[in-house]
C-alpha positions as semicolon CSV with decimal commas, in nm:
position;residue;x (nm);y (nm);z (nm)
1;M;-4,818;0,426;-0,844
2;V;-4,462;0,539;-0,874
3;E;-4,274;0,807;-0,689
4;S;-3,980;0,975;-0,850
5;G;-3,721;1,067;-0,591
6;G;-3,805;0,819;-0,325
7;S;-4,063;0,797;-0,051
8;G;-3,845;0,978;0,181
9;R;-4,035;1,289;0,114
10;P;-3,863;1,610;0,211
11;R;-4,033;1,838;0,450
12;P;-3,874;2,166;0,357
13;D;-4,118;2,391;0,539
14;S;-3,901;2,410;0,850
15;E;-3,805;2,768;0,928
16;E;-3,445;2,862;0,977
17;S;-3,339;2,922;1,333
18;A;-3,183;3,259;1,412
19;E;-2,924;3,131;1,654
20;R;-2,584;2,968;1,620
21;H;-2,541;2,601;1,709
22;A;-2,521;2,631;2,082
23;T;-2,247;2,448;2,266
24;P;-2,260;2,530;2,636
25;A;-1,936;2,628;2,802
26;P;-1,748;2,323;2,926
27;P;-1,755;2,235;3,295
28;P;-1,468;2,347;3,515
29;A;-1,144;2,184;3,413
30;A;-0,927;1,970;3,631
31;P;-0,635;2,137;3,809
32;E;-0,422;2,326;3,561
33;E;-0,151;2,121;3,398
34;T;0,209;2,226;3,372
35;P;0,372;2,280;3,033
36;A;0,580;1,968;3,082
37;E;0,267;1,754;3,098
38;A;0,110;1,903;2,789
39;P;0,274;1,685;2,520
40;D;0,157;1,365;2,688
41;T;-0,195;1,503;2,720
42;A;-0,212;1,589;2,354
43;A;-0,068;1,256;2,248
44;D;-0,316;1,064;2,460
45;K;-0,600;1,223;2,271
46;R;-0,495;1,143;1,915
47;H;-0,725;0,848;1,869
48;G;-0,968;0,978;1,606
49;P;-1,249;1,223;1,555
50;S;-1,469;1,107;1,840
51;E;-1,217;1,149;2,123
52;E;-1,287;1,408;2,388
53;T;-1,063;1,696;2,479
54;T;-1,181;1,724;2,838
55;D;-1,069;1,509;3,127
56;E;-1,266;1,196;3,201
57;S;-1,326;1,324;3,551
58;E;-1,529;1,613;3,412
59;P;-1,901;1,536;3,379
60;A;-2,033;1,569;3,024
61;E;-2,315;1,815;2,975
62;A;-2,586;1,798;2,710
63;G;-2,495;1,990;2,399
64;T;-2,116;1,978;2,441
65;A;-1,885;1,867;2,167
66;E;-1,903;1,521;2,316
67;E;-2,236;1,470;2,144
68;T;-2,129;1,583;1,797
69;K;-1,983;1,293;1,603
70;P;-1,884;1,310;1,236
71;Q;-2,085;1,007;1,143
72;D;-2,402;1,174;1,271
73;A;-2,371;1,474;1,042
74;R;-2,564;1,453;0,720
75;P;-2,581;1,715;0,447
76;A;-2,917;1,880;0,410
77;G;-3,149;1,717;0,168
78;A;-2,936;1,407;0,127
79;P;-3,132;1,079;0,146
80;D;-3,062;0,876;0,447
81;P;-2,949;0,512;0,435
82;A;-3,313;0,405;0,412
83;G;-3,340;0,610;0,104
84;R;-3,562;0,886;0,193
85;T;-3,482;1,252;0,173
86;P;-3,488;1,382;0,534
87;D;-3,635;1,693;0,681
88;P;-3,355;1,948;0,732
89;A;-3,477;1,986;1,087
90;D;-3,398;1,619;1,148
91;L;-3,048;1,618;1,009
92;H;-2,889;1,728;1,337
93;P;-3,146;1,656;1,608
94;D;-2,921;1,784;1,883
95;R;-2,878;2,137;1,752
96;P;-3,068;2,419;1,581
97;L;-3,076;2,435;1,204
98;A;-2,889;2,757;1,145
99;H;-2,636;2,951;1,340
100;S;-2,436;3,270;1,329
101;T;-2,065;3,260;1,259
102;P;-1,848;3,370;1,553
103;S;-1,473;3,361;1,524
104;L;-1,317;3,018;1,506
105;G;-1,276;2,880;1,855
106;E;-1,528;3,110;2,018
107;T;-1,773;2,928;2,242
108;P;-2,125;3,025;2,129
109;T;-2,402;3,098;2,373
110;P;-2,645;2,818;2,453
111;A;-2,948;2,786;2,228
112;K;-3,281;2,855;2,387
113;G;-3,557;2,601;2,403
114;R;-3,559;2,229;2,450
115;R;-3,332;2,006;2,256
116;R;-3,507;1,769;2,021
117;P;-3,478;1,403;2,114
118;P;-3,274;1,183;1,881
119;R;-3,465;1,014;1,604
120;P;-3,514;0,639;1,631
121;P;-3,321;0,429;1,384
122;E;-3,482;0,401;1,043
123;T;-3,643;0,075;0,942
124;R;-3,569;-0,069;0,602
125;G;-3,932;-0,066;0,495
126;G;-4,071;-0,396;0,616
127;L;-4,010;-0,761;0,535
128;L;-3,760;-0,819;0,253
129;M;-3,915;-1,054;-0,004
130;G;-3,647;-1,058;-0,274
131;R;-3,435;-0,853;-0,514
132;P;-3,569;-0,876;-0,870
133;F;-3,338;-0,691;-1,110
134;G;-3,126;-0,608;-0,807
135;V;-3,400;-0,392;-0,649
136;P;-3,512;-0,495;-0,297
137;V;-3,883;-0,560;-0,255
138;Y;-4,028;-0,498;0,092
139;V;-4,370;-0,578;0,233
140;A;-4,478;-0,312;0,481
141;P;-4,657;-0,416;0,803
142;S;-4,971;-0,237;0,679
143;W;-4,997;-0,493;0,398
144;F;-5,085;-0,769;0,643
145;L;-5,373;-0,560;0,775
146;V;-5,504;-0,502;0,422
147;A;-5,455;-0,869;0,332
148;A;-5,662;-0,968;0,635
149;L;-5,932;-0,718;0,536
150;I;-5,941;-0,847;0,176
151;T;-5,959;-1,205;0,303
152;W;-6,255;-1,121;0,526
153;V;-6,447;-0,920;0,262
154;F;-6,380;-1,156;-0,028
155;G;-6,451;-1,456;0,191
156;G;-6,796;-1,313;0,266
157;Q;-6,863;-1,270;-0,105
158;L;-6,754;-1,626;-0,175
159;D;-7,007;-1,749;0,080
160;R;-7,283;-1,605;-0,138
161;V;-7,136;-1,719;-0,470
162;L;-7,000;-2,060;-0,361
163;P;-7,189;-2,157;-0,043
164;G;-7,054;-2,511;-0,052
165;L;-6,699;-2,405;0,035
166;G;-6,766;-2,353;0,402
167;A;-6,467;-2,233;0,605
168;A;-6,236;-2,311;0,311
169;R;-6,362;-1,992;0,148
170;Y;-6,121;-1,791;0,363
171;L;-5,825;-1,989;0,230
172;V;-5,944;-1,908;-0,122
173;A;-5,985;-1,545;-0,023
174;L;-5,634;-1,535;0,123
175;F;-5,499;-1,676;-0,202
176;F;-5,684;-1,398;-0,387
177;A;-5,527;-1,133;-0,160
178;V;-5,177;-1,267;-0,226
179;A;-5,241;-1,296;-0,601
180;F;-5,378;-0,941;-0,612
181;Y;-5,068;-0,798;-0,449
182;A;-4,853;-1,007;-0,683
183;S;-5,030;-0,817;-0,963
184;V;-4,947;-0,490;-0,786
185;L;-4,583;-0,603;-0,772
186;V;-4,587;-0,661;-1,149
187;H;-4,725;-0,307;-1,188
188;E;-4,436;-0,166;-0,984
189;L;-4,179;-0,382;-1,159
190;A;-4,290;-0,223;-1,486
191;H;-4,196;0,117;-1,345
192;T;-3,868;-0,026;-1,216
193;I;-3,766;-0,184;-1,547
194;A;-3,843;0,140;-1,732
195;A;-3,642;0,342;-1,479
196;L;-3,345;0,107;-1,504
197;R;-3,367;0,127;-1,883
198;F;-3,340;0,506;-1,855
199;K;-3,047;0,460;-1,613
200;L;-3,243;0,599;-1,319
201;P;-3,151;0,432;-0,988
202;V;-3,435;0,257;-0,802
203;R;-3,388;0,235;-0,427
204;R;-3,661;-0,018;-0,348
205;I;-4,017;-0,135;-0,410
206;Q;-4,254;-0,139;-0,117
207;L;-4,592;-0,312;-0,103
208;Q;-4,806;-0,134;0,148
209;F;-5,153;-0,011;0,236
210;F;-5,353;0,049;-0,084
211;G;-5,092;-0,066;-0,331
212;G;-4,721;-0,025;-0,386
213;V;-4,449;0,234;-0,437
214;S;-4,141;0,228;-0,661
215;E;-3,883;0,461;-0,509
216;I;-3,694;0,611;-0,803
217;E;-3,412;0,833;-0,684
218;K;-3,387;1,076;-0,975
219;E;-3,618;1,259;-1,210
220;A;-3,652;1,161;-1,575
221;E;-3,447;1,391;-1,796
222;T;-3,718;1,456;-2,055
223;P;-4,099;1,480;-2,051
224;G;-4,115;1,189;-2,294
225;R;-3,931;0,961;-2,056
226;E;-4,143;1,085;-1,768
227;F;-4,458;0,994;-1,960
228;V;-4,331;0,646;-2,048
229;L;-4,209;0,585;-1,694
230;A;-4,555;0,665;-1,556
231;F;-4,761;0,492;-1,824
232;V;-4,597;0,148;-1,817
233;G;-4,748;0,067;-1,475
234;P;-5,117;0,108;-1,568
235;L;-5,041;-0,051;-1,905
236;L;-4,916;-0,369;-1,736
237;S;-5,224;-0,372;-1,510
238;L;-5,446;-0,352;-1,821
239;V;-5,248;-0,635;-1,980
240;L;-5,292;-0,848;-1,668
241;A;-5,666;-0,776;-1,668
242;G;-5,681;-0,895;-2,030
243;L;-5,484;-1,211;-1,952
244;F;-5,712;-1,297;-1,662
245;Y;-6,014;-1,239;-1,885
246;L;-5,875;-1,480;-2,147
247;A;-5,803;-1,735;-1,875
248;M;-6,165;-1,707;-1,758
249;Q;-6,279;-1,840;-2,093
250;T;-6,102;-2,170;-2,029
251;V;-6,273;-2,255;-1,698
252;E;-6,628;-2,317;-1,588
253;P;-6,808;-2,013;-1,443
254;G;-6,925;-2,050;-1,086
255;T;-6,619;-2,253;-0,986
256;V;-6,333;-2,152;-0,759
257;P;-6,091;-2,087;-1,050
258;G;-6,360;-1,892;-1,235
259;V;-6,437;-1,668;-0,937
260;L;-6,067;-1,610;-0,863
261;L;-5,989;-1,517;-1,224
262;A;-6,289;-1,285;-1,239
263;G;-6,184;-1,113;-0,917
264;L;-5,827;-1,068;-1,038
265;M;-5,944;-0,933;-1,373
266;I;-6,171;-0,675;-1,208
267;S;-5,913;-0,575;-0,945
268;N;-5,640;-0,517;-1,205
269;L;-5,881;-0,317;-1,418
270;I;-5,963;-0,099;-1,116
271;V;-5,592;-0,052;-1,040
272;A;-5,525;0,057;-1,398
273;I;-5,818;0,299;-1,414
274;F;-5,748;0,446;-1,071
275;N;-5,381;0,506;-1,150
276;L;-5,469;0,671;-1,482
277;L;-5,663;0,947;-1,303
278;P;-5,486;1,274;-1,395
279;G;-5,360;1,392;-1,059
280;L;-5,043;1,350;-0,857
281;P;-4,927;1,125;-0,694
282;L;-5,100;0,881;-0,931
283;D;-4,941;0,765;-1,254
284;G;-5,195;0,965;-1,450
285;G;-5,080;1,274;-1,263
286;R;-4,723;1,213;-1,371
287;M;-4,843;1,169;-1,727
288;L;-5,027;1,502;-1,700
289;R;-4,711;1,658;-1,557
290;A;-4,512;1,530;-1,855
291;V;-4,764;1,678;-2,100
292;V;-4,761;2,022;-1,932
293;W;-4,382;2,002;-1,906
294;K;-4,362;1,934;-2,280
295;I;-4,595;2,224;-2,365
296;T;-4,442;2,484;-2,133
297;G;-4,084;2,358;-2,122
298;K;-4,092;2,391;-1,742
299;P;-4,108;2,078;-1,524
300;M;-4,209;2,284;-1,220
301;T;-4,515;2,416;-1,405
302;G;-4,615;2,061;-1,487
303;T;-4,576;1,956;-1,126
304;I;-4,788;2,245;-0,998
305;A;-5,065;2,173;-1,248
306;A;-5,072;1,799;-1,179
307;A;-5,055;1,850;-0,801
308;W;-5,352;2,085;-0,794
309;V;-5,550;1,850;-1,016
310;G;-5,459;1,578;-0,766
311;R;-5,596;1,786;-0,479
312;A;-5,917;1,847;-0,672
313;L;-5,935;1,473;-0,735
314;A;-5,895;1,407;-0,361
315;V;-6,193;1,632;-0,284
316;S;-6,395;1,460;-0,559
317;V;-6,320;1,117;-0,413
318;L;-6,409;1,231;-0,062
319;I;-6,749;1,361;-0,173
320;G;-6,825;1,163;-0,485
321;L;-6,745;0,805;-0,385
322;P;-7,004;0,784;-0,103
323;L;-7,264;0,952;-0,325
324;L;-7,201;0,706;-0,608
325;T;-7,233;0,415;-0,368
326;Q;-7,555;0,549;-0,221
327;S;-7,703;0,606;-0,567
328;G;-7,637;0,247;-0,672
329;A;-7,421;0,355;-0,966
330;L;-7,144;0,116;-0,858
331;G;-7,360;-0,193;-0,893
332;S;-7,548;-0,217;-0,562
333;E;-7,904;-0,118;-0,495
334;A;-7,941;0,222;-0,337
335;E;-8,169;0,099;-0,062
336;D;-7,915;-0,166;0,038
337;S;-7,636;0,086;0,096
338;V;-7,728;0,201;0,442
339;G;-7,604;0,158;0,795
340;M;-7,258;0,009;0,840
341;D;-7,198;-0,002;0,464
342;T;-7,245;0,374;0,448
343;V;-6,990;0,427;0,723
344;L;-6,739;0,195;0,554
345;D;-6,784;0,372;0,220
346;A;-6,726;0,710;0,381
347;L;-6,419;0,578;0,566
348;L;-6,275;0,430;0,245
349;A;-6,335;0,757;0,060
350;A;-6,168;0,956;0,337
351;I;-5,860;0,730;0,336
352;L;-5,825;0,747;-0,042
353;A;-5,875;1,123;-0,044
354;A;-5,613;1,169;0,230
355;I;-5,361;0,956;0,041
356;I;-5,411;1,153;-0,281
357;W;-5,408;1,494;-0,111
358;T;-5,095;1,415;0,090
359;G;-4,920;1,268;-0,212
360;A;-4,995;1,577;-0,420
361;G;-4,850;1,802;-0,150
362;N;-4,541;1,586;-0,118
363;S;-4,490;1,600;-0,495
364;L;-4,498;1,979;-0,480
365;R;-4,242;1,986;-0,201
366;M;-4,016;1,741;-0,383
367;A;-4,028;1,953;-0,700
368;R;-3,951;2,262;-0,497
369;L;-3,651;2,091;-0,344
370;R;-3,515;1,987;-0,682
371;E;-3,567;2,336;-0,818
372;H;-3,351;2,488;-0,545
373;L;-3,082;2,219;-0,531
374;P;-2,861;2,387;-0,796
375;E;-2,824;2,683;-0,557
376;L;-2,611;2,464;-0,329
377;R;-2,259;2,514;-0,465
378;A;-1,949;2,391;-0,285
379;R;-1,746;2,693;-0,395
380;N;-1,995;2,939;-0,249
381;L;-2,035;2,755;0,082
382;T;-1,670;2,681;0,153
383;R;-1,500;2,842;0,452
384;R;-1,156;2,995;0,419
385;A;-0,896;2,775;0,591
386;V;-0,539;2,813;0,712
387;P;-0,286;2,527;0,711
388;V;-0,121;2,437;1,042
389;E;0,141;2,179;1,134
390;T;0,056;1,870;1,335
391;N;0,206;1,985;1,665
392;T;0,080;2,343;1,649
393;P;-0,090;2,440;1,978
394;L;-0,457;2,511;1,940
395;S;-0,424;2,865;2,072
396;E;-0,160;2,950;1,809
397;A;-0,367;2,791;1,530
398;L;-0,670;2,994;1,632
399;R;-0,464;3,312;1,639
400;R;-0,344;3,250;1,284
401;A;-0,696;3,172;1,165
402;N;-0,847;3,482;1,323
403;D;-0,567;3,704;1,186
404;A;-0,632;3,568;0,838
405;G;-1,011;3,592;0,871
406;A;-1,041;3,216;0,828
407;R;-1,294;2,986;0,993
408;A;-1,131;2,647;0,946
409;L;-0,803;2,469;1,015
410;V;-0,634;2,214;0,790
411;V;-0,356;2,004;0,942
412;V;-0,069;1,952;0,695
413;D;0,245;1,739;0,704
414;A;0,603;1,855;0,663
415;H;0,554;1,877;0,285
416;G;0,239;2,089;0,311
417;E;0,005;1,806;0,216
418;P;-0,329;1,804;0,405
419;V;-0,366;1,506;0,637
420;S;-0,664;1,595;0,858
421;L;-0,927;1,857;0,940
422;V;-0,970;2,014;1,282
423;R;-1,328;1,973;1,396
424;E;-1,503;2,291;1,498
425;A;-1,712;2,104;1,756
426;A;-1,395;1,975;1,921
427;I;-1,241;2,323;1,932
428;V;-1,525;2,480;2,127
429;G;-1,508;2,196;2,378
430;V;-1,156;2,292;2,488
431;P;-1,137;2,557;2,764
432;E;-0,931;2,861;2,671
433;H;-0,677;2,808;2,949
434;R;-0,597;2,460;2,809
435;R;-0,565;2,558;2,444
436;P;-0,191;2,637;2,462
437;W;-0,129;2,277;2,573
438;V;-0,351;2,094;2,322
439;A;-0,210;2,017;1,976
440;V;-0,444;2,055;1,679
441;S;-0,380;1,695;1,576
442;G;-0,566;1,575;1,885
443;L;-0,882;1,753;1,761
444;A;-0,861;1,653;1,396
445;Q;-1,029;1,392;1,182
446;D;-0,804;1,208;0,939
447;L;-0,881;1,282;0,576
448;T;-1,023;1,000;0,369
449;E;-1,064;1,006;-0,006
450;G;-1,437;1,068;0,030
451;M;-1,373;1,378;0,243
452;R;-1,203;1,554;-0,050
453;V;-1,466;1,721;-0,267
454;S;-1,430;1,935;-0,576
455;A;-1,504;2,306;-0,555
456;E;-1,711;2,267;-0,873
457;L;-1,969;2,033;-0,719
458;A;-2,324;2,164;-0,689
459;G;-2,681;2,046;-0,636
460;E;-2,746;1,673;-0,629
461;D;-2,385;1,593;-0,720
462;L;-2,268;1,777;-0,409
463;L;-2,523;1,606;-0,186
464;D;-2,436;1,265;-0,331
465;A;-2,068;1,325;-0,255
466;L;-2,140;1,428;0,104
467;R;-2,382;1,141;0,155
468;A;-2,124;0,888;0,037
469;T;-1,890;0,987;0,323
470;P;-2,080;1,136;0,619
471;A;-1,864;1,383;0,815
472;T;-1,887;1,723;0,978
473;E;-1,621;1,890;0,760
474;Y;-1,485;1,826;0,411
475;L;-1,170;1,946;0,235
476;V;-1,261;2,139;-0,080
477;V;-0,999;2,129;-0,355
478;E;-0,957;2,280;-0,699
479;E;-0,928;2,062;-1,007
480;T;-0,553;2,107;-0,981
481;G;-0,556;1,960;-0,629
482;E;-0,490;2,293;-0,461
483;I;-0,667;2,348;-0,129
484;Y;-0,963;2,582;-0,167
485;G;-1,102;2,562;0,187
486;V;-1,321;2,358;0,420
487;L;-1,690;2,281;0,370
488;S;-1,902;2,231;0,682
489;A;-2,207;2,006;0,664
490;A;-2,383;2,259;0,888
491;D;-2,324;2,533;0,629
492;V;-2,478;2,315;0,358
493;E;-2,772;2,252;0,586
494;R;-2,822;2,620;0,654
495;A;-2,800;2,710;0,285
496;F;-3,055;2,441;0,205
497;V;-3,303;2,581;0,454
498;K;-3,257;2,934;0,320
499;A;-3,310;2,818;-0,036
500;M;-3,625;2,625;0,057
501;A;-3,763;2,932;0,239
502;R;-3,764;3,130;-0,083
503;P;-4,073;3,097;-0,305
504;S;-4,045;2,905;-0,629
């Protein structure tokens, strides 16, 4: 099966918090410095965006600006380096999702409740096997469990069909398991080649429990392309089944090659038929989505229809598969399907049903995310900013910003060109009595090319731009190069959560 948009499935159901990002008041400062010492203090702290504005002798408390680093901020909805679209609640694990907007420099009250622990680092998806067509192919750890299960089950069948093999039957069965998943890889490569032909980026292919996944980062632009993109996978599985059938005609039946070819033919036929079932997240569900999209002209309508058919299919598998097995309709005698076999059939049906049901729900959430992405516009989310010179004391800069009703500071050079952005998290970490002695340059992050974004960016283009250069603040400019304001990653996050909270 193929997933458009990646396996990093968004979880947009998180509710927006009602409180501002809480940064507790800093601990008591060291003995007050004299004005003569202030320049040296400010100069000592101009080492980059992660430097602290409090003395080293002061103990750091949880939730202070010390913990907020630009590289940890990620715009809402933007896929992480592993490629998955994160839950907005996970974008900033050390602070609430949404916050009120006090005046610039005001220390907000602490947020209530426990702080969420940091997320563990993302894995790349398993063991890297290669990069066909430039797309990395990973084997998930769950594959080894399934391969062992296939080896055990198929080895037992070989003992009945070819009793003379002895213990070597498990080597033959292992070869079958590897060859079967090689067929699954061909199925996924068909999706990948079609996506690349349509100029849709493919993040990776992952072989995992019950098949594989092609993580395509963007939606097809037309229902016709969506249909083709989904259909090529089952088509290749049908072609492989036909090739294995033709190869069977060249070998003796009842031999190891004959049994292997027969098993591969049947398994590829099952993969093709299963994926053609008309319900998301299966390929047949995406084909159904494309058809409804073509008829109605609305991709969201197609997604809703295919997702609900997928959920109905999950219920049918949960109930119908054990009944079919018990009735003998799948090739075994009804009286033989009792005991442990009955339990295994029910377990298999439950796993398949859970995979289909969960995939259908994830497809709905992904479609909902894409529907609301255009509402994220850089121009609408940008904070008004005031320019300040490099050596301007923080207290004076804050006074100017508050007088102008601005909520951001842009450090400019002698010619008025922006050189850095003052970090809000660093501002609130400076005690008020020290602000007259701290220059804004000591709290600023130098501007890089990626931190300049156009005011016209919106939706996925905006998220792609922010993802390319992770930071807490970005300089928003007009097409003429004129400064428009400052965009905070936290504001994008909050707008994303609000948009996702609204019904489709």
